[in-house]
């Protein structure tokens, strides 16, 4: 196995990519387990995580912490334990993973969502928390106490303000770009407020790291299921980490050669090739209290715009979770 170039790439990636066990487990649940119902025996989960370099002790410790943070439920059944996503965990994953699998906004009507935090309106700690959450949601700090986003969800903003207890202390409104405004100054504003140079560099590194794997996948008609699962997981984990820093601005605010487009296309192609064998590995490895892992939700194949067909980018292939919920517990 270690003589294959993809196997050597995996060994190198596991040794050099900074991987936090808890965060990696969230990636596995969100990308791989959630479409299959989101509930598995602990023993089979530990077996699944082993090729990612996660030993049983590290897995148990991280799963315990994720349960305390209400991502997962741990339920004893006899002398065994079963882990599954909580309702809150499903909502968090639904919210975060739509950004991964759905296409970013191309068209833009020129509207901005503005949040104005008056000086002294909030205690400093609460003000800092609100700022952190707004930045995490992709808002840019355009001036002291002023945050803006060109395509954020109004419903998501209302929920964020409610959860931070600041809905009656800040001013939120919509504003429109003046007719005839040229796009170049807006692109400069976006570049400055969102530090897009750093995000662009992350996307370029992503491409440099993962592009060779596509060549190796295309060079063979058969692929090792375990290797494909590891590659798929590392691919989505790294792409997700970049997206947490990417506000996903609409196309008119980005440069024509924005590397995020190339990175997304690469991610889609690798994902499309690794999905069938990696699903085979999941079905052979994971067990549930009812027996074998159930078949995946049909939405799995609609990720990245339809990886088994030619559909347009749509649903994220996640369990229905109602309105996306904000929670400041990150993983």
Coordinates of C-alpha atoms in Angstrom, one line a residue:
X1 CA 0.0 0.0 0.0
X2 CA 2.7 2.4 0.9
X3 CA 4.3 2.1 -2.6
X4 CA 1.4 3.7 -4.3
X5 CA 1.8 7.4 -4.8
X6 CA -1.6 8.2 -3.3
X7 CA -0.6 6.1 -0.2
X8 CA 2.6 8.1 0.1
X9 CA 0.7 11.3 -0.3
X10 CA -1.7 10.3 2.5
X11 CA 1.2 9.5 4.8
X12 CA 2.8 12.8 4.1
X13 CA -0.5 14.7 4.5
X14 CA -1.3 13.1 7.9
X15 CA 2.2 14.0 9.0
X16 CA 2.2 17.6 7.9
X17 CA -1.4 18.9 7.9
X18 CA -2.3 20.3 11.3
X19 CA -5.2 18.1 12.4
X20 CA -7.2 18.6 15.6
X21 CA -8.9 15.3 16.4
X22 CA -12.2 16.9 17.6
X23 CA -12.5 19.0 14.5
X24 CA -11.6 16.0 12.2
X25 CA -14.4 13.9 13.9
X26 CA -16.9 16.7 13.2
X27 CA -15.8 16.6 9.5
X28 CA -16.4 12.8 9.4
X29 CA -19.8 13.1 11.0
X30 CA -20.8 16.0 8.8
X31 CA -19.5 14.7 5.5
X32 CA -19.8 10.9 5.8
X33 CA -22.0 9.8 8.7
X34 CA -24.8 12.4 8.7
X35 CA -26.1 11.3 5.2
X36 CA -26.4 7.7 6.6
X37 CA -28.6 8.7 9.6
X38 CA -25.9 10.1 11.9
X39 CA -25.9 7.2 14.5
X40 CA -23.1 4.6 14.8
X41 CA -21.6 2.2 17.3
X42 CA -18.5 3.6 19.1
X43 CA -16.4 0.5 18.2
X44 CA -17.0 0.8 14.5
X45 CA -16.5 4.6 14.6
X46 CA -13.1 4.0 16.3
X47 CA -12.2 1.6 13.5
X48 CA -13.3 4.1 10.9
X49 CA -11.1 6.8 12.4
X50 CA -8.0 4.7 12.7
X51 CA -6.7 5.3 9.1
X52 CA -6.8 9.0 9.8
X53 CA -4.2 8.5 12.5
X54 CA -6.7 8.8 15.4
X55 CA -6.1 6.1 18.1
X56 CA -8.9 4.8 20.3
X57 CA -7.9 6.9 23.3
X58 CA -7.8 10.1 21.3
X59 CA -11.1 9.2 19.7
X60 CA -12.9 8.5 23.0
X61 CA -11.5 11.8 24.6
X62 CA -12.7 13.9 21.7
X63 CA -16.1 12.2 21.4
X64 CA -16.6 12.9 25.1
X65 CA -15.8 16.5 24.6
X66 CA -18.1 16.8 21.6
X67 CA -20.9 15.3 23.7
X68 CA -20.3 17.9 26.4
X69 CA -20.5 20.6 23.7
X70 CA -23.8 19.1 22.5
X71 CA -22.6 18.1 19.1
X72 CA -23.2 14.4 19.8
X73 CA -25.3 12.2 22.0
X74 CA -23.6 9.2 23.7
X75 CA -26.1 6.5 24.6
X76 CA -25.1 3.2 26.4
X77 CA -26.7 0.1 25.1
X78 CA -25.7 -2.8 27.3
X79 CA -21.9 -2.7 27.6
X80 CA -21.6 -0.8 24.3
X81 CA -22.1 2.9 23.4
X82 CA -23.7 4.5 20.4
X83 CA -22.9 8.0 19.2
X84 CA -25.2 10.2 17.1
X85 CA -25.7 13.8 16.2
X86 CA -27.9 15.8 18.6
X87 CA -30.5 18.1 17.1
X88 CA -28.2 21.0 17.8
X89 CA -25.3 19.2 16.1
X90 CA -27.5 18.6 13.0
X91 CA -28.4 22.3 12.8
X92 CA -24.7 23.3 13.1
X93 CA -23.6 20.9 10.5
X94 CA -26.5 21.8 8.2
X95 CA -25.6 25.5 8.5
X96 CA -21.8 25.0 8.0
X97 CA -21.9 22.3 5.3
X98 CA -24.2 24.1 2.9
X99 CA -21.3 26.5 2.5
X100 CA -19.1 23.6 1.4
X101 CA -21.4 21.8 -1.1
X102 CA -23.5 24.7 -2.5
X103 CA -22.3 27.1 -5.1
X104 CA -21.4 30.6 -3.9
X105 CA -23.5 33.4 -5.0
X106 CA -22.7 34.7 -8.6
X107 CA -25.4 37.4 -9.1
X108 CA -25.7 40.3 -6.7
X109 CA -28.4 43.0 -6.5
X110 CA -26.1 45.6 -5.0
X111 CA -27.6 45.3 -1.5
X112 CA -25.6 45.2 1.7
X113 CA -26.6 44.1 5.1
X114 CA -25.2 46.5 7.7
X115 CA -24.8 46.1 11.4
X116 CA -24.0 49.3 13.4
X117 CA -22.8 48.8 17.0
X118 CA -23.0 52.2 18.7
X119 CA -20.1 53.1 21.1
X120 CA -21.1 52.1 24.6
X121 CA -24.2 50.2 23.6
X122 CA -22.7 46.9 24.8
X123 CA -20.3 45.9 27.6
X124 CA -16.9 45.3 26.2
X125 CA -17.0 41.5 26.6
X126 CA -20.4 41.3 24.8
X127 CA -19.2 43.6 22.1
X128 CA -16.1 41.5 21.5
X129 CA -18.2 38.3 21.3
X130 CA -20.6 40.0 18.8
X131 CA -17.7 41.1 16.7
X132 CA -16.2 37.6 16.7
X133 CA -19.5 36.0 15.7
X134 CA -20.1 38.5 12.9
X135 CA -16.7 38.0 11.5
X136 CA -17.2 34.2 11.7
X137 CA -20.4 34.6 9.7
X138 CA -18.5 36.4 7.0
X139 CA -19.2 40.1 7.9
X140 CA -16.4 42.6 7.2
X141 CA -15.4 45.4 9.6
X142 CA -15.7 48.4 7.2
X143 CA -15.3 51.0 10.0
X144 CA -15.2 51.0 13.9
X145 CA -18.5 49.5 15.0
X146 CA -19.8 48.9 11.5
X147 CA -20.0 45.5 9.9
X148 CA -21.3 44.7 6.4
X149 CA -22.0 41.7 4.2
X150 CA -23.4 41.7 0.6
X151 CA -25.3 38.4 0.8
X152 CA -25.8 37.3 4.4
X153 CA -29.1 35.8 5.5
X154 CA -31.3 38.2 7.4
X155 CA -32.8 35.3 9.3
X156 CA -29.4 34.2 10.3
X157 CA -28.5 37.7 11.5
X158 CA -31.6 37.9 13.6
X159 CA -30.8 34.6 15.2
X160 CA -27.2 35.7 15.9
X161 CA -28.3 38.9 17.5
X162 CA -30.9 37.1 19.7
X163 CA -28.3 34.5 20.8
X164 CA -25.8 37.2 21.8
X165 CA -28.5 39.2 23.5
X166 CA -27.8 42.3 21.4
X167 CA -30.9 42.5 19.2
X168 CA -32.2 45.6 21.0
X169 CA -28.8 47.3 21.3
X170 CA -27.5 47.4 17.8
X171 CA -28.9 48.7 14.5
X172 CA -29.3 46.4 11.5
X173 CA -30.4 47.6 8.1
X174 CA -30.0 47.1 4.4
X175 CA -28.3 49.5 2.1
X176 CA -27.9 49.6 -1.7
X177 CA -25.0 50.4 -3.8
X178 CA -25.7 53.6 -5.8
X179 CA -26.6 53.1 -9.5
X180 CA -23.6 53.6 -11.7
X181 CA -21.1 52.7 -9.0
X182 CA -18.1 51.1 -10.6
X183 CA -17.1 47.7 -9.4
X184 CA -13.4 48.3 -8.9
X185 CA -13.6 50.4 -5.7
X186 CA -16.0 47.8 -4.3
X187 CA -13.5 45.1 -5.1
X188 CA -10.8 47.1 -3.3
X189 CA -13.1 47.6 -0.3
X190 CA -13.8 43.8 -0.2
X191 CA -10.1 43.0 -0.5
X192 CA -9.3 45.3 2.4
X193 CA -12.1 44.5 4.8
X194 CA -12.0 40.8 4.4
X195 CA -8.3 40.3 3.9
X196 CA -8.9 38.3 0.8
X197 CA -5.2 38.0 0.0
X198 CA -4.9 35.5 2.9
X199 CA -7.9 33.5 1.8
X200 CA -6.6 33.5 -1.8
X201 CA -3.2 32.2 -0.6
X202 CA -5.0 29.4 1.4
X203 CA -6.9 28.4 -1.8
X204 CA -3.7 28.3 -3.8
X205 CA -2.0 26.1 -1.2
X206 CA -5.1 23.9 -1.2
X207 CA -4.7 23.4 -5.0
X208 CA -1.0 22.7 -4.8
X209 CA -1.5 20.1 -2.2
X210 CA -4.5 18.2 -3.6
X211 CA -4.1 18.6 -7.4
X212 CA -1.6 15.6 -7.7
X213 CA -4.2 13.3 -6.2
X214 CA -6.6 13.9 -9.1
X215 CA -4.0 12.8 -11.6
X216 CA -3.5 9.5 -9.6
X217 CA -7.2 8.9 -9.4
X218 CA -7.6 9.4 -13.1
X219 CA -4.7 7.0 -13.8
X220 CA -6.5 4.0 -12.5
X221 CA -10.0 2.5 -13.0
X222 CA -10.1 1.0 -9.5
X223 CA -9.3 2.7 -6.2
X224 CA -8.6 1.5 -2.7
X225 CA -11.8 2.2 -0.6
X226 CA -9.9 3.1 2.6
X227 CA -7.5 5.4 0.8
X228 CA -10.4 7.1 -0.9
X229 CA -12.1 7.6 2.5
X230 CA -9.0 9.2 4.0
X231 CA -8.5 11.4 0.9
X232 CA -12.2 12.5 0.9
X233 CA -12.1 13.3 4.6
X234 CA -8.8 15.3 4.3
X235 CA -10.2 17.1 1.2
X236 CA -13.4 18.3 2.9
X237 CA -11.6 19.0 6.2
X238 CA -9.1 21.4 4.5
X239 CA -11.8 22.9 2.3
X240 CA -14.0 23.5 5.3
X241 CA -11.2 25.2 7.2
X242 CA -10.6 27.7 4.4
X243 CA -14.4 28.4 4.0
X244 CA -14.5 29.4 7.7
X245 CA -12.3 32.3 6.7
X246 CA -13.9 33.0 3.3
X247 CA -16.9 35.3 3.4
X248 CA -18.0 33.9 0.1
X249 CA -18.7 37.2 -1.5
X250 CA -20.7 37.4 -4.7
X251 CA -18.8 37.3 -8.0
X252 CA -18.9 41.0 -8.8
X253 CA -16.9 41.8 -5.7
X254 CA -14.1 39.3 -6.6
X255 CA -11.3 39.4 -9.1
X256 CA -11.9 37.4 -12.3
X257 CA -9.0 35.1 -11.4
X258 CA -10.3 34.5 -7.8
X259 CA -8.6 31.2 -6.8
X260 CA -11.6 30.0 -4.8
X261 CA -13.4 29.1 -8.0
X262 CA -10.5 26.8 -9.1
X263 CA -10.3 25.3 -5.7
X264 CA -14.0 24.5 -5.6
X265 CA -13.8 22.9 -9.0
X266 CA -10.8 20.8 -8.0
X267 CA -12.6 19.8 -4.7
X268 CA -15.7 18.7 -6.7
X269 CA -13.7 16.6 -9.1
X270 CA -11.7 14.8 -6.4
X271 CA -14.9 14.3 -4.3
X272 CA -16.8 12.9 -7.3
X273 CA -14.0 10.3 -7.9
X274 CA -13.6 9.3 -4.3
X275 CA -17.2 9.1 -3.3
X276 CA -18.2 5.6 -4.6
X277 CA -15.2 3.7 -3.1
X278 CA -15.2 5.7 0.1
X279 CA -18.9 4.9 0.5
X280 CA -18.0 1.3 0.1
X281 CA -15.5 1.6 2.9
X282 CA -18.1 3.3 5.2
X283 CA -20.7 0.6 4.6
X284 CA -18.2 -2.1 5.3
X285 CA -16.9 -0.5 8.5
X286 CA -19.7 1.3 10.3
X287 CA -22.4 -0.5 12.3
X288 CA -25.6 0.9 14.0
X289 CA -27.8 -0.6 16.7
X290 CA -30.1 -1.8 13.9
X291 CA -27.3 -3.5 12.1
X292 CA -25.6 -2.4 8.9
X293 CA -25.2 1.3 8.1
X294 CA -28.3 2.4 6.2
X295 CA -28.1 3.7 2.6
X296 CA -27.2 7.3 2.2
X297 CA -29.7 10.1 1.8
X298 CA -30.3 10.8 -1.9
X299 CA -29.1 14.3 -1.3
X300 CA -25.6 13.0 -1.0
X301 CA -25.3 12.8 -4.7
X302 CA -26.6 16.4 -5.2
X303 CA -23.5 17.8 -3.4
X304 CA -21.3 20.1 -5.5
X305 CA -24.2 20.5 -8.0
X306 CA -24.8 16.8 -8.6
X307 CA -21.7 14.7 -8.5
X308 CA -23.5 11.8 -10.1
X309 CA -25.2 13.8 -12.8
X310 CA -25.4 17.2 -14.4
X311 CA -27.8 19.0 -11.9
X312 CA -27.2 22.6 -10.8
X313 CA -25.7 23.2 -7.4
X314 CA -28.4 22.7 -4.9
X315 CA -29.0 21.0 -1.5
X316 CA -26.1 19.9 0.7
X317 CA -27.3 16.4 1.1
X318 CA -27.8 16.7 4.9
X319 CA -30.6 15.7 7.2
X320 CA -33.4 18.2 7.3
X321 CA -32.6 20.5 10.3
X322 CA -35.1 23.3 10.0
X323 CA -33.8 26.9 10.0
X324 CA -30.0 27.1 10.4
X325 CA -29.0 27.8 13.9
X326 CA -26.1 29.8 15.2
X327 CA -24.0 28.4 18.1
X328 CA -20.7 29.8 19.2
X329 CA -19.3 26.4 20.0
X330 CA -16.8 25.7 17.2
X331 CA -15.2 22.5 16.3

